[in-house]
XYZ file of C-alpha atoms in Angstrom:
341
model
C -0.134 0.021 -0.198
C 2.833 2.160 0.636
C 3.790 2.876 -2.878
C 0.191 3.841 -3.800
C -0.205 6.216 -0.928
C 3.240 8.040 -2.236
C 1.525 8.132 -5.589
C -1.741 9.736 -4.045
C 0.385 12.054 -2.125
C 2.451 13.219 -4.936
C -0.826 13.982 -6.954
C -0.126 10.992 -9.184
C -2.998 9.191 -10.628
C -3.264 5.327 -10.192
C -3.881 3.273 -13.044
C -7.064 0.708 -13.266
C -4.601 -1.993 -12.304
C -2.762 -0.322 -9.788
C -6.221 0.694 -8.205
C -7.425 -3.139 -8.526
C -4.276 -3.930 -6.317
C -4.628 -1.164 -3.967
C -8.332 -2.016 -3.409
C -7.778 -5.919 -2.947
C -5.182 -5.271 -0.354
C -8.044 -3.309 1.585
C -9.811 -6.582 1.855
C -7.178 -8.621 3.189
C -5.611 -8.436 6.931
C -2.357 -7.265 5.763
C -3.589 -3.688 5.888
C -4.517 -1.528 8.930
C -7.685 0.611 9.211
C -5.240 3.568 9.331
C -3.842 2.625 5.896
C -7.404 2.391 4.525
C -8.169 5.703 5.845
C -5.166 7.201 4.426
C -5.780 5.649 1.118
C -9.322 7.026 1.185
C -8.107 10.550 2.150
C -5.363 10.869 -0.189
C -7.842 9.845 -3.386
C -10.233 12.540 -2.160
C -7.266 14.904 -2.017
C -6.064 14.410 -5.331
C -9.361 14.005 -6.822
C -10.586 10.437 -8.282
C -10.223 9.612 -11.682
C -12.547 7.214 -13.804
C -10.015 4.575 -14.072
C -9.746 4.786 -10.244
C -13.304 4.715 -9.467
C -13.625 1.721 -12.081
C -10.772 -0.408 -10.532
C -12.484 0.080 -7.056
C -15.716 -0.993 -8.215
C -14.423 -4.041 -10.084
C -12.905 -5.382 -6.881
C -15.851 -4.564 -4.778
C -18.156 -6.361 -7.495
C -15.852 -9.491 -7.355
C -16.052 -9.710 -3.295
C -19.851 -9.819 -3.811
C -21.664 -13.062 -2.614
C -24.314 -12.091 -5.448
C -22.353 -11.851 -8.691
C -24.823 -12.592 -11.480
C -23.475 -12.510 -15.192
C -26.151 -14.830 -16.770
C -29.183 -12.719 -17.152
C -29.006 -10.463 -20.347
C -30.478 -7.156 -20.374
C -30.729 -5.721 -17.212
C -30.657 -2.213 -15.885
C -30.533 -0.301 -12.693
C -31.748 3.032 -11.883
C -30.799 5.359 -8.869
C -28.962 8.473 -7.743
C -25.927 9.009 -5.537
C -27.634 10.570 -2.840
C -26.362 13.835 -1.261
C -28.250 16.457 -3.010
C -29.995 17.400 0.246
C -33.382 18.019 -1.212
C -35.371 15.454 0.909
C -37.387 14.216 -2.162
C -39.533 10.874 -2.049
C -37.946 7.898 -3.234
C -38.238 8.716 -7.079
C -35.844 5.965 -8.355
C -37.295 3.515 -6.494
C -41.157 4.506 -7.605
C -39.807 4.627 -11.206
C -38.239 1.151 -10.936
C -41.397 -0.366 -10.538
C -42.782 1.554 -13.503
C -39.824 0.169 -15.689
C -40.492 -3.198 -14.681
C -44.003 -3.014 -15.495
C -43.261 -1.795 -19.077
C -40.930 -4.971 -19.539
C -37.730 -3.809 -18.459
C -35.333 -6.104 -16.216
C -34.669 -4.019 -13.100
C -32.022 -5.093 -10.543
C -32.558 -2.600 -8.126
C -29.466 -2.016 -5.767
C -30.093 0.104 -2.642
C -29.323 0.977 0.859
C -31.126 2.437 3.957
C -30.951 6.106 4.586
C -27.408 7.856 4.367
C -27.731 11.518 3.576
C -31.376 11.430 2.963
C -34.598 10.769 5.298
C -35.458 7.496 3.708
C -33.306 5.233 1.590
C -34.991 2.653 -0.657
C -34.407 -0.260 1.619
C -36.396 1.996 4.039
C -39.397 2.000 2.049
C -39.204 -1.141 0.714
C -38.557 -2.877 4.051
C -41.771 -0.800 5.548
C -44.096 -2.110 2.266
C -42.964 -5.545 2.963
C -40.028 -6.622 0.580
C -37.180 -8.854 2.072
C -33.965 -7.371 2.451
C -32.226 -10.546 2.249
C -32.799 -12.130 -1.249
C -30.431 -14.841 -2.078
C -28.513 -14.990 -5.390
C -31.106 -17.337 -6.467
C -34.261 -15.193 -5.244
C -32.799 -12.446 -7.335
C -32.353 -14.561 -10.743
C -35.798 -16.214 -10.200
C -37.553 -12.648 -9.502
C -35.842 -10.980 -12.294
C -37.045 -13.959 -14.801
C -40.709 -13.949 -13.407
C -41.330 -10.382 -12.118
C -38.662 -7.986 -14.366
C -37.607 -6.776 -10.823
C -35.638 -7.797 -7.614
C -34.127 -5.842 -4.981
C -30.483 -5.919 -3.634
C -29.905 -4.660 -0.311
C -26.173 -3.354 -0.459
C -25.007 -4.477 3.170
C -26.520 -8.089 2.415
C -24.991 -8.198 -1.401
C -21.547 -6.592 -0.168
C -20.807 -8.225 3.508
C -17.343 -8.077 2.784
C -17.462 -4.123 2.833
C -18.064 -3.636 6.693
C -14.602 -2.673 7.457
C -14.671 0.174 4.712
C -17.890 1.268 6.453
C -16.202 1.179 9.684
C -13.334 3.598 8.343
C -15.554 5.795 6.585
C -17.893 6.468 9.886
C -14.831 6.979 11.567
C -13.544 9.681 9.038
C -16.766 11.424 8.914
C -15.766 13.146 5.402
C -17.016 12.370 1.758
C -15.041 9.889 0.153
C -14.868 7.957 -3.189
C -17.555 5.666 -1.617
C -20.157 8.675 -1.586
C -20.027 8.257 -5.752
C -19.695 4.382 -5.983
C -22.675 3.071 -4.585
C -24.927 2.731 -7.712
C -21.999 1.394 -9.565
C -21.455 -1.590 -7.057
C -24.520 -3.465 -8.346
C -23.218 -7.197 -8.183
C -25.503 -8.009 -11.363
C -23.802 -7.282 -14.414
C -25.908 -4.281 -16.188
C -26.200 -3.500 -19.886
C -27.731 -0.203 -19.269
C -27.929 2.237 -16.252
C -29.751 5.142 -15.590
C -27.698 7.240 -12.702
C -28.436 10.432 -10.795
C -25.410 12.733 -9.429
C -25.904 15.824 -7.189
C -22.704 17.618 -8.592
C -23.135 18.630 -12.275
C -19.367 18.724 -12.790
C -19.202 14.996 -12.058
C -21.306 14.374 -15.107
C -18.320 13.590 -17.425
C -16.293 11.626 -14.964
C -19.339 9.305 -13.847
C -20.176 8.730 -17.590
C -16.614 7.737 -18.419
C -16.699 5.427 -15.667
C -19.769 3.713 -16.802
C -17.792 3.166 -20.237
C -15.093 1.599 -18.491
C -17.248 -0.559 -16.563
C -18.600 -1.974 -20.021
C -22.312 -0.500 -19.799
C -23.699 -0.597 -23.554
C -25.960 2.360 -22.971
C -26.122 4.902 -20.069
C -27.561 8.220 -19.162
C -26.239 10.415 -16.260
C -28.429 13.085 -14.837
C -28.141 16.342 -12.522
C -31.542 17.530 -12.189
C -32.789 20.964 -12.043
C -31.927 22.448 -8.548
C -28.797 20.005 -8.526
C -31.065 16.988 -7.667
C -29.603 13.371 -8.215
C -32.659 12.506 -10.059
C -34.672 14.299 -13.155
C -36.702 17.192 -11.699
C -39.681 18.865 -13.256
C -38.259 22.158 -11.824
C -36.448 23.088 -15.065
C -33.464 22.038 -17.018
C -32.256 18.932 -16.525
C -28.393 18.397 -17.632
C -27.820 14.849 -19.132
C -24.943 12.635 -20.569
C -25.748 9.757 -22.811
C -23.084 6.888 -23.375
C -24.151 5.199 -26.456
C -21.760 2.545 -28.555
C -18.787 4.103 -26.664
C -19.542 7.750 -27.490
C -20.430 10.350 -24.903
C -22.896 13.331 -25.734
C -24.503 15.840 -23.487
C -27.670 17.722 -23.843
C -30.268 19.478 -21.554
C -34.189 18.423 -21.189
C -36.754 20.404 -20.036
C -40.128 18.963 -18.895
C -42.267 20.934 -21.658
C -40.262 18.956 -24.279
C -41.822 15.594 -23.054
C -45.194 16.893 -22.785
C -44.806 17.241 -18.703
C -45.470 20.465 -16.484
C -43.165 22.327 -14.394
C -43.423 21.686 -10.396
C -40.789 22.989 -7.923
C -38.628 20.587 -6.153
C -40.489 21.671 -2.823
C -43.637 19.830 -4.140
C -41.620 16.475 -4.252
C -40.579 16.441 -0.788
C -41.081 12.979 1.096
C -40.679 12.159 4.723
C -40.112 9.052 6.802
C -40.436 5.400 5.367
C -44.182 5.552 6.336
C -44.822 8.556 4.549
C -42.524 7.742 1.267
C -44.525 4.232 1.048
C -47.715 6.077 0.968
C -46.472 8.176 -1.708
C -44.895 5.416 -3.642
C -48.216 3.647 -3.221
C -50.232 6.527 -4.602
C -48.213 6.812 -7.683
C -48.531 3.135 -8.596
C -52.327 3.723 -7.892
C -52.492 6.394 -10.325
C -52.781 9.417 -8.008
C -52.178 12.577 -10.365
C -49.818 15.381 -9.360
C -46.285 16.449 -8.862
C -45.155 13.003 -7.360
C -46.754 10.795 -10.396
C -45.187 13.308 -13.216
C -41.987 13.294 -11.645
C -42.166 9.347 -11.831
C -43.323 9.531 -15.244
C -40.344 11.575 -16.539
C -37.743 9.304 -14.659
C -39.415 5.991 -15.750
C -39.358 7.659 -19.132
C -35.571 8.440 -19.196
C -35.304 4.897 -17.708
C -37.077 3.441 -20.820
C -35.044 5.476 -23.016
C -31.770 4.721 -21.695
C -32.716 0.764 -21.631
C -33.544 1.031 -25.471
C -37.282 0.071 -24.890
C -38.248 3.501 -26.111
C -36.803 5.426 -28.985
C -37.321 8.648 -27.656
C -37.894 10.175 -24.163
C -41.134 10.951 -25.302
C -42.052 7.684 -26.025
C -40.593 6.325 -22.911
C -42.921 8.856 -21.077
C -45.978 7.449 -22.785
C -44.783 3.864 -22.167
C -44.380 4.537 -18.416
C -47.937 6.089 -18.402
C -49.100 2.942 -19.815
C -47.296 0.997 -17.173
C -48.993 2.887 -14.531
C -52.435 3.236 -15.913
C -52.757 -0.496 -16.926
C -51.451 -1.699 -13.025
C -48.600 -3.356 -14.286
C -46.276 -1.319 -12.192
C -48.375 -2.257 -9.262
C -48.361 -5.763 -9.967
C -44.652 -5.967 -9.917
C -44.574 -4.798 -6.283
C -47.367 -7.033 -4.958
C -45.385 -9.945 -6.617
C -42.057 -8.696 -4.827
C -44.035 -8.423 -1.551
C -45.895 -11.719 -1.848
C -42.626 -13.531 -2.848
C -41.054 -12.117 0.299
C -43.861 -13.023 2.541
C -43.548 -16.626 1.588
C -40.050 -17.010 1.971
C -38.524 -19.032 4.911
C -38.688 -17.233 8.136
C -34.576 -17.835 8.447
C -34.253 -16.293 5.008
C -35.620 -12.880 6.216
């Protein structure tokens, strides 16, 4: 580890292979918590590169007990968190809309870290298991188009990193890599970031991780989701090429709402909002999900345009297909042996 720390102190970037070697060392007993802390701090002080982020992500995924590579055309949709908007669980709600429209979604998430309610908090409240096995995930993706992967359950070797992060109490590379560490091999991904300057770097990282197509968003008001409040800044990865554009909700036939109008609350409140949307209750929450699910369908390639995606998302909701995906997930969870849950 010493050689890598010296490079970071000299403001030198690590290659992808060097990052993999350094990260792999962090999973062994050969290294102290202090060295891990110094490594994370050194990366933060220098500024992480796409090669460094991708290298760490690849090692973390290799350590997971739920690596799934056999299911084609799977996507994930989520944000990094950290935008301070206290919005409801937009990507979690949109995930069921995507599944209802025929997209396989491996929804990877955690309990609340920077927000009031994380995806795991709201799904747990709704009765979804946080302990699906690899076989359960595979079965659910085939039968239901959506499964939930609770980050601490699928990344059990990460406990030491989490302790160091808690001790450091400063942002590190881990504040941006959560959505990238899904152990299911993804073909496409919709990802939100709260910092607009990170759009190119995160998109380049997704390219290095082998995504066939990806969309990275910084929403109006610097949200880590697409917002109806105004102009959204977006980068698209397609066939190895990266392009940038902006999107206003009026361009896809949706109204403008302030970010204040999509605030959420605790797990109980956000679960109620999620159910309202899936049951078709109109308003700011519903239209925000339409926009984000529409972008997801465009990212996946199911929709040729974002407008088409919004229309397909509306059909998924109006037909009840999105709600059925949640109900199946809850029923499946209830039927699991108690020792699994």
